[in-house]
CSV table of C-alpha atoms and ligand atoms in Angstrom, one decimal:
chain,number,residue,atom,x,y,z
A,1,MET,CA,31.3,-64.1,27.6
A,2,THR,CA,31.5,-67.7,29.3
A,3,PRO,CA,29.7,-70.4,28.8
A,4,ARG,CA,26.9,-70.3,31.5
A,5,PRO,CA,27.8,-72.5,34.7
A,6,ASP,CA,24.8,-74.7,33.9
A,7,ALA,CA,25.7,-74.5,30.2
A,8,GLN,CA,24.0,-78.3,28.8
A,9,LEU,CA,27.4,-79.5,27.8
A,10,ASN,CA,29.7,-78.8,30.9
A,11,GLY,CA,31.9,-81.3,32.2
A,12,ARG,CA,31.4,-83.2,28.7
A,13,VAL,CA,34.2,-84.0,26.8
A,14,ALA,CA,34.2,-83.8,22.9
A,15,VAL,CA,36.7,-84.7,20.3
A,16,VAL,CA,36.0,-83.5,17.0
A,17,THR,CA,37.8,-84.6,13.7
A,18,GLY,CA,38.9,-81.9,11.0
A,19,ALA,CA,38.0,-78.8,13.4
A,20,ASN,CA,40.0,-76.3,12.1
A,21,THR,CA,37.7,-75.0,9.2
A,22,GLY,CA,34.5,-75.9,7.6
A,23,ILE,CA,31.5,-78.1,9.2
A,24,GLY,CA,34.0,-79.1,12.0
A,25,ARG,CA,35.2,-75.8,13.2
A,26,ALA,CA,31.3,-74.7,13.7
A,27,THR,CA,30.6,-77.8,15.1
A,28,ALA,CA,33.6,-77.5,17.8
A,29,THR,CA,32.4,-74.0,18.2
A,30,GLU,CA,29.0,-74.9,18.8
A,31,LEU,CA,30.1,-77.5,21.4
A,32,ALA,CA,32.4,-75.1,23.1
A,33,ARG,CA,29.6,-72.8,23.3
A,34,ARG,CA,27.5,-75.1,25.4
A,35,GLY,CA,30.1,-75.8,28.0
A,36,ALA,CA,32.2,-78.6,26.4
A,37,THR,CA,35.8,-79.6,27.0
A,38,VAL,CA,36.7,-79.7,23.0
A,39,VAL,CA,39.8,-81.6,21.2
A,40,LEU,CA,40.3,-80.5,18.3
A,41,ALA,CA,42.1,-83.4,16.3
A,42,CYS,CA,43.7,-81.9,13.2
A,43,ARG,CA,46.6,-82.6,11.0
A,44,SER,CA,47.9,-79.2,11.1
A,45,GLU,CA,48.8,-77.2,14.7
A,46,ALA,CA,49.3,-74.5,12.2
A,47,LYS,CA,45.9,-74.1,10.9
A,48,ALA,CA,44.4,-75.5,14.3
A,49,THR,CA,45.7,-73.2,16.4
A,50,PRO,CA,44.5,-69.8,15.6
A,51,VAL,CA,41.1,-71.5,15.3
A,52,ILE,CA,41.3,-72.6,18.8
A,53,THR,CA,42.1,-68.8,19.9
A,54,HIS,CA,39.2,-67.8,17.7
A,55,ILE,CA,36.7,-70.6,19.7
A,56,ALA,CA,37.8,-69.2,22.8
A,57,GLY,CA,37.3,-65.7,22.0
A,58,VAL,CA,34.0,-66.0,20.8
A,59,THR,CA,32.9,-68.7,23.7
A,60,GLY,CA,34.8,-67.7,26.7
A,61,ASN,CA,35.4,-71.5,27.2
A,62,HIS,CA,39.0,-71.9,27.0
A,63,ARG,CA,38.8,-75.9,27.7
A,64,LEU,CA,40.0,-76.2,23.9
A,65,SER,CA,43.0,-78.4,22.9
A,66,PHE,CA,44.8,-79.4,19.8
A,67,LEU,CA,45.7,-83.3,19.1
A,68,PRO,CA,47.8,-83.9,15.9
A,69,LEU,CA,45.4,-86.4,13.6
A,70,ASP,CA,46.6,-87.5,10.0
A,71,LEU,CA,43.7,-89.9,9.0
A,72,ALA,CA,45.6,-90.9,5.6
A,73,ASP,CA,48.0,-92.5,7.9
A,74,LEU,CA,47.2,-95.4,10.3
A,75,ALA,CA,50.3,-94.6,12.7
A,76,SER,CA,49.2,-91.0,13.3
A,77,VAL,CA,45.8,-92.4,13.9
A,78,ARG,CA,47.5,-94.7,16.3
A,79,ALA,CA,49.7,-92.1,17.9
A,80,ALA,CA,46.6,-89.6,18.2
A,81,ALA,CA,44.2,-92.3,20.0
A,82,ALA,CA,47.4,-93.3,22.1
A,83,THR,CA,48.2,-89.6,23.3
A,84,LEU,CA,44.2,-89.4,24.2
A,85,LEU,CA,44.1,-92.8,26.4
A,86,GLU,CA,47.5,-91.5,28.3
A,87,SER,CA,45.5,-88.4,29.6
A,88,GLU,CA,43.0,-90.2,31.3
A,89,GLU,CA,40.4,-88.0,30.6
A,90,PRO,CA,36.6,-89.5,29.6
A,91,VAL,CA,35.8,-89.3,26.2
A,92,HIS,CA,31.5,-88.1,25.8
A,93,LEU,CA,31.5,-87.4,22.0
A,94,LEU,CA,33.0,-88.2,19.1
A,95,VAL,CA,32.5,-86.4,15.9
A,96,ASN,CA,33.9,-88.2,13.3
A,97,ASN,CA,33.8,-85.2,10.7
A,98,ALA,CA,36.6,-84.9,8.9
A,99,GLY,CA,36.8,-85.7,5.3
A,100,ILE,CA,37.9,-85.0,1.5
A,101,ALA,CA,36.3,-84.5,-1.3
A,102,GLY,CA,37.1,-84.6,-5.2
A,103,GLN,CA,40.3,-85.6,-4.3
A,104,ARG,CA,42.8,-88.7,-5.7
A,105,GLY,CA,45.5,-90.7,-4.3
A,106,ILE,CA,46.5,-93.3,-1.8
A,107,THR,CA,47.4,-93.2,1.7
A,108,ALA,CA,50.3,-93.8,3.7
A,109,ASP,CA,49.0,-97.5,4.1
A,110,GLY,CA,47.9,-98.0,0.4
A,111,PHE,CA,44.5,-97.5,0.6
A,112,GLU,CA,42.2,-95.7,-1.8
A,113,LEU,CA,42.4,-91.9,-0.4
A,114,ALA,CA,38.7,-91.2,0.2
A,115,PHE,CA,38.0,-95.0,1.5
A,116,GLY,CA,41.1,-94.4,3.6
A,117,VAL,CA,40.6,-91.0,5.0
A,118,ASN,CA,37.2,-90.7,5.2
A,119,HIS,CA,36.6,-94.2,6.8
A,120,LEU,CA,39.5,-96.3,7.6
A,121,GLY,CA,41.2,-93.8,9.9
A,122,HIS,CA,38.1,-93.2,11.5
A,123,PHE,CA,37.5,-96.9,11.8
A,124,LEU,CA,41.1,-97.1,13.4
A,125,PHE,CA,40.3,-93.9,15.9
A,126,THR,CA,37.0,-95.0,17.3
A,127,THR,CA,37.8,-98.5,17.4
A,128,LEU,CA,40.8,-97.4,19.9
A,129,LEU,CA,38.7,-95.4,21.4
A,130,LEU,CA,36.1,-97.8,22.4
A,131,ASP,CA,37.1,-99.0,26.1
A,132,ARG,CA,37.3,-95.3,26.9
A,133,LEU,CA,33.8,-93.8,25.3
A,134,VAL,CA,32.7,-97.0,27.0
A,135,ALA,CA,33.8,-96.2,30.8
A,136,SER,CA,32.9,-92.5,29.9
A,137,ALA,CA,29.2,-93.6,29.1
A,138,PRO,CA,26.6,-92.0,28.0
A,139,VAL,CA,28.4,-91.8,24.9
A,140,ARG,CA,27.6,-90.6,21.2
A,141,VAL,CA,29.9,-91.6,18.1
A,142,VAL,CA,28.7,-88.9,15.3
A,143,ASN,CA,30.1,-90.1,11.7
A,144,LEU,CA,29.6,-87.3,9.0
A,145,SER,CA,28.1,-88.9,5.8
A,146,SER,CA,26.5,-87.6,2.9
A,147,VAL,CA,23.6,-87.6,0.8
A,148,SER,CA,26.1,-88.7,-1.9
A,149,HIS,CA,26.1,-92.0,-0.4
A,150,PHE,CA,23.2,-92.9,-2.2
A,151,ASP,CA,25.2,-92.3,-5.4
A,152,ALA,CA,27.5,-95.9,-4.4
A,153,LYS,CA,26.6,-98.2,-6.9
A,154,ALA,CA,28.5,-101.0,-5.0
A,155,LEU,CA,31.3,-101.7,-2.0
A,156,ASP,CA,33.8,-104.0,-3.2
A,157,LEU,CA,35.9,-105.0,0.0
A,158,ASP,CA,38.7,-106.5,-2.6
A,159,ASP,CA,39.4,-103.7,-4.5
A,160,VAL,CA,40.4,-100.4,-1.8
A,161,GLN,CA,44.0,-101.2,-2.1
A,162,HIS,CA,44.9,-98.8,-4.7
A,163,PRO,CA,45.0,-95.3,-5.9
A,164,THR,CA,41.9,-93.1,-6.8
A,165,ARG,CA,41.0,-94.5,-10.4
A,166,SER,CA,37.7,-92.1,-11.2
A,167,TYR,CA,38.7,-88.6,-12.8
A,168,VAL,CA,37.8,-86.0,-9.9
A,169,GLY,CA,37.2,-89.0,-7.3
A,170,LEU,CA,33.5,-88.5,-6.7
A,171,ARG,CA,33.0,-92.2,-7.2
A,172,GLU,CA,35.2,-93.0,-4.7
A,173,TYR,CA,34.0,-90.4,-1.7
A,174,ALA,CA,30.2,-91.5,-2.6
A,175,VAL,CA,31.6,-95.0,-1.7
A,176,SER,CA,33.7,-93.8,1.8
A,177,LYS,CA,30.3,-92.2,2.6
A,178,LEU,CA,28.3,-95.4,2.3
A,179,CYS,CA,30.9,-97.0,4.7
A,180,ASN,CA,30.0,-93.9,7.2
A,181,VAL,CA,26.7,-95.2,7.2
A,182,LEU,CA,27.5,-98.9,7.6
A,183,PHE,CA,30.0,-98.2,10.2
A,184,THR,CA,27.6,-96.3,11.9
A,185,GLN,CA,25.1,-99.4,11.9
A,186,GLU,CA,27.7,-101.7,12.7
A,187,LEU,CA,28.7,-99.6,15.5
A,188,ALA,CA,25.2,-98.7,17.0
A,189,SER,CA,24.5,-102.8,17.1
A,190,ARG,CA,27.4,-103.9,19.2
A,191,TYR,CA,26.5,-101.2,22.2
A,192,ASP,CA,23.5,-100.9,24.6
A,193,PRO,CA,22.6,-97.3,23.5
A,194,ALA,CA,22.1,-96.5,26.6
A,195,VAL,CA,26.2,-96.9,26.7
A,196,LEU,CA,26.8,-95.7,23.4
A,197,SER,CA,24.6,-94.5,20.3
A,198,ALA,CA,26.1,-93.8,17.1
A,199,PHE,CA,24.7,-91.6,14.4
A,200,ALA,CA,25.5,-90.6,10.5
A,201,VAL,CA,24.4,-87.4,9.6
A,202,HIS,CA,24.1,-85.5,6.3
A,203,PRO,CA,25.1,-81.9,6.7
A,204,GLY,CA,23.4,-80.3,3.7
A,205,GLN,CA,25.1,-78.6,0.8
A,206,VAL,CA,27.5,-76.3,2.7
A,207,ALA,CA,30.1,-73.5,1.8
A,208,SER,CA,33.1,-75.1,3.2
A,209,ASP,CA,36.4,-75.8,2.5
A,210,VAL,CA,35.8,-79.0,1.0
A,211,TRP,CA,35.3,-77.4,-2.7
A,212,ARG,CA,38.8,-75.6,-2.7
A,213,ARG,CA,40.0,-77.7,-5.4
A,214,ILE,CA,37.9,-75.8,-7.7
A,215,PRO,CA,39.2,-72.7,-8.8
A,216,ALA,CA,38.0,-69.9,-6.5
A,217,PRO,CA,35.9,-67.7,-8.8
A,218,VAL,CA,34.0,-70.9,-9.9
A,219,ALA,CA,33.9,-71.8,-6.4
A,220,ALA,CA,32.2,-68.7,-5.5
A,221,VAL,CA,29.4,-68.4,-8.2
A,222,TYR,CA,29.2,-72.0,-7.6
A,223,LYS,CA,28.2,-71.6,-4.2
A,224,ARG,CA,26.0,-68.9,-4.5
A,225,VAL,CA,24.0,-70.4,-6.9
A,226,ALA,CA,23.8,-73.5,-5.5
A,227,ARG,CA,22.4,-71.4,-2.5
A,228,MET,CA,25.2,-73.4,-0.3
A,229,LYS,CA,24.5,-73.1,3.7
A,230,THR,CA,27.0,-71.7,5.7
A,231,ASN,CA,29.4,-73.9,8.0
A,232,GLU,CA,27.1,-73.0,10.9
A,233,GLU,CA,23.9,-73.9,9.2
A,234,GLY,CA,26.0,-77.3,7.6
A,235,SER,CA,26.7,-77.8,11.8
A,236,ARG,CA,23.5,-78.4,12.8
A,237,SER,CA,22.8,-82.0,11.9
A,238,SER,CA,26.2,-82.9,13.6
A,239,VAL,CA,25.4,-80.7,17.1
A,240,TYR,CA,21.7,-82.5,16.5
A,241,ALA,CA,23.2,-85.8,16.7
A,242,ALA,CA,25.9,-85.2,19.3
A,243,THR,CA,23.5,-83.2,21.8
A,244,ALA,CA,19.5,-83.9,21.4
A,245,PRO,CA,18.3,-85.8,24.2
A,246,ASP,CA,16.1,-89.3,24.5
A,247,ILE,CA,17.4,-90.1,20.7
A,248,GLU,CA,19.3,-93.0,22.0
A,249,ALA,CA,16.5,-95.3,20.6
A,250,GLU,CA,17.1,-94.2,17.0
A,251,SER,CA,21.0,-95.1,17.5
A,252,GLY,CA,22.4,-96.0,14.3
A,253,SER,CA,20.1,-94.0,12.2
A,254,TYR,CA,21.4,-91.2,9.4
A,255,TYR,CA,20.0,-88.0,9.6
A,256,ASP,CA,19.7,-85.3,6.6
A,257,GLN,CA,20.3,-81.7,7.4
A,258,ASP,CA,17.0,-80.9,8.8
A,259,CYS,CA,17.6,-83.4,11.4
A,260,ARG,CA,15.4,-85.7,10.1
A,261,ARG,CA,15.9,-89.5,10.4
A,262,ARG,CA,15.9,-90.8,6.7
A,263,GLU,CA,16.1,-94.6,4.9
A,264,VAL,CA,19.6,-95.1,3.8
A,265,ASN,CA,21.0,-96.7,0.3
A,266,PRO,CA,19.4,-100.2,0.0
A,267,LEU,CA,23.2,-101.7,-0.2
A,268,ALA,CA,23.7,-100.3,3.8
A,269,THR,CA,22.8,-104.3,4.7
A,270,PRO,CA,23.6,-105.6,8.6
A,271,GLU,CA,25.5,-108.4,6.4
A,272,LEU,CA,27.9,-105.6,4.6
A,273,ALA,CA,28.0,-103.6,8.0
A,274,ALA,CA,29.3,-106.9,9.6
A,275,GLU,CA,31.9,-107.4,6.5
A,276,LEU,CA,33.1,-103.9,6.5
A,277,TRP,CA,33.9,-103.9,10.4
A,278,ASP,CA,35.2,-106.9,10.2
A,279,ARG,CA,37.8,-106.6,7.3
A,280,SER,CA,38.6,-103.0,8.2
A,281,ALA,CA,39.8,-104.6,11.9
A,282,ALA,CA,42.1,-107.0,9.7
A,283,TRP,CA,43.2,-104.0,8.0
A,284,THR,CA,44.4,-101.9,11.2
A,285,ALA,CA,45.1,-105.1,13.2
A,286,PRO,CA,49.0,-104.0,14.4
A,287,ALA,CA,51.3,-106.0,12.6
B,301,NAP,N1,30.6,-79.7,2.5
B,301,NAP,C1,29.4,-80.0,2.1
B,301,NAP,O1,28.7,-79.9,1.3
B,301,NAP,C2,29.6,-81.7,2.4
B,301,NAP,C3,28.4,-81.9,2.2
B,301,NAP,C4,28.0,-83.5,2.7
B,301,NAP,C5,29.1,-83.9,3.4
B,301,NAP,N2,30.1,-83.6,3.9
B,301,NAP,C6,31.2,-84.0,4.7
B,301,NAP,O2,31.3,-82.6,5.9
B,301,NAP,C7,32.7,-83.3,6.5
B,301,NAP,C8,33.4,-81.8,7.1
B,301,NAP,O3,33.7,-81.5,5.6
B,301,NAP,P1,33.6,-80.0,5.4
B,301,NAP,O4,32.6,-79.7,3.9
B,301,NAP,O5,33.7,-79.0,6.1
B,301,NAP,O6,35.0,-80.0,4.5
B,301,NAP,P2,36.0,-79.3,4.7
B,301,NAP,O7,36.2,-77.6,5.0
B,301,NAP,O8,37.1,-79.4,3.6
B,301,NAP,O9,37.4,-79.8,6.0
B,301,NAP,C9,37.4,-80.7,6.0
B,301,NAP,C10,38.5,-81.3,7.2
B,301,NAP,O10,38.8,-82.3,7.4
B,301,NAP,C11,40.4,-82.4,7.2
B,301,NAP,N3,41.3,-83.6,7.1
B,301,NAP,C12,41.6,-84.0,5.4
B,301,NAP,N4,41.9,-84.6,5.2
B,301,NAP,C13,42.6,-85.3,6.8
B,301,NAP,C14,43.4,-86.1,7.0
B,301,NAP,N5,44.1,-87.0,6.0
B,301,NAP,N6,43.7,-85.9,8.7
B,301,NAP,C15,42.8,-85.3,9.1
B,301,NAP,N7,42.3,-84.1,8.7
B,301,NAP,C16,41.9,-84.3,7.6
B,301,NAP,C17,40.6,-80.9,6.8
B,301,NAP,O11,41.8,-80.9,7.0
B,301,NAP,P3,42.7,-79.4,6.4
B,301,NAP,O12,42.0,-78.2,6.4
B,301,NAP,O13,44.0,-79.7,6.8
B,301,NAP,O14,42.8,-80.0,5.2
B,301,NAP,C18,39.5,-80.1,7.6
B,301,NAP,O15,39.8,-79.6,8.5
B,301,NAP,C19,33.2,-83.9,5.6
B,301,NAP,O16,33.3,-85.3,6.1
B,301,NAP,C20,32.2,-84.2,4.6
B,301,NAP,O17,32.4,-85.4,3.8
B,301,NAP,C21,30.0,-81.9,3.2
């Protein structure tokens, strides 16, 4: 089986972060099935290579490649963006999918782990690619947020440069997912949606590898009891935001697991979105 010559995404180039497993893998597979050239931006070549072979096998699309990207290390993010820019290929779809939940730590650059990986690494990756994205217009940027962003009670940008403080890191996860919403809003406000549109999505509760830190038997029972979605089901809101026709006028929106446009946490004001952008730009500026 090969993508049909008239497949919707023939000639389009998509970059999906964290595409070696979970929702990102399912998203990369669906975009490949629809004919896109897909760059799998992942931190492990050993994990990504068999996934590329598998996606090529099930879709018949061999326009797939691996890009090394560790979002917990801004030097790696810069190197990944430089590799893409050197290739002079367009980028029509950027799906900022990678993420961690329930993990504790600090990034190579001294940021709380969830904030650093889920927000700041993606912020730098996206902003380094902006000129290429605009040159490839019309383009879409999809940021994987979460319904957990509603759990964030505040965003204190003076207090993100330390190791994770909460016991399982879920408080910091919620804040990082709020940042995904804020980044989406500010990105959307900066561009004509006919050129660049940006969306945040919640995939639903998905039985992905995100539960890897929970003991396997407990996770298996939890996934069944919670009736979690499959990765394929969980990829629908990402694929919708990346490909649905005529949604550019909704740029800046947040879609739920059923691809419905939803209000966001009231903390997500334009002022906070602008402040997050400015601070993130300063933190990631070249020394
Ligand atoms: N699953 C859910 O119920 C759920 C709910 C709401 C939102 N989400 C969001 O959906 C997105 C995808 O999550 P998932 O459930 O598919 O999780 P997953 O199966 O754990 O996949 C996460 C992906 O992110 C990658 N990643 C983690 N840290 C990274 C780093 N430092 N640099 C580069 N890549 C990194 C992982 O790579 P490795 O395999 O190398 O670790 C993996 O490819 C996340 O943003 C998550 O917050 C998930």
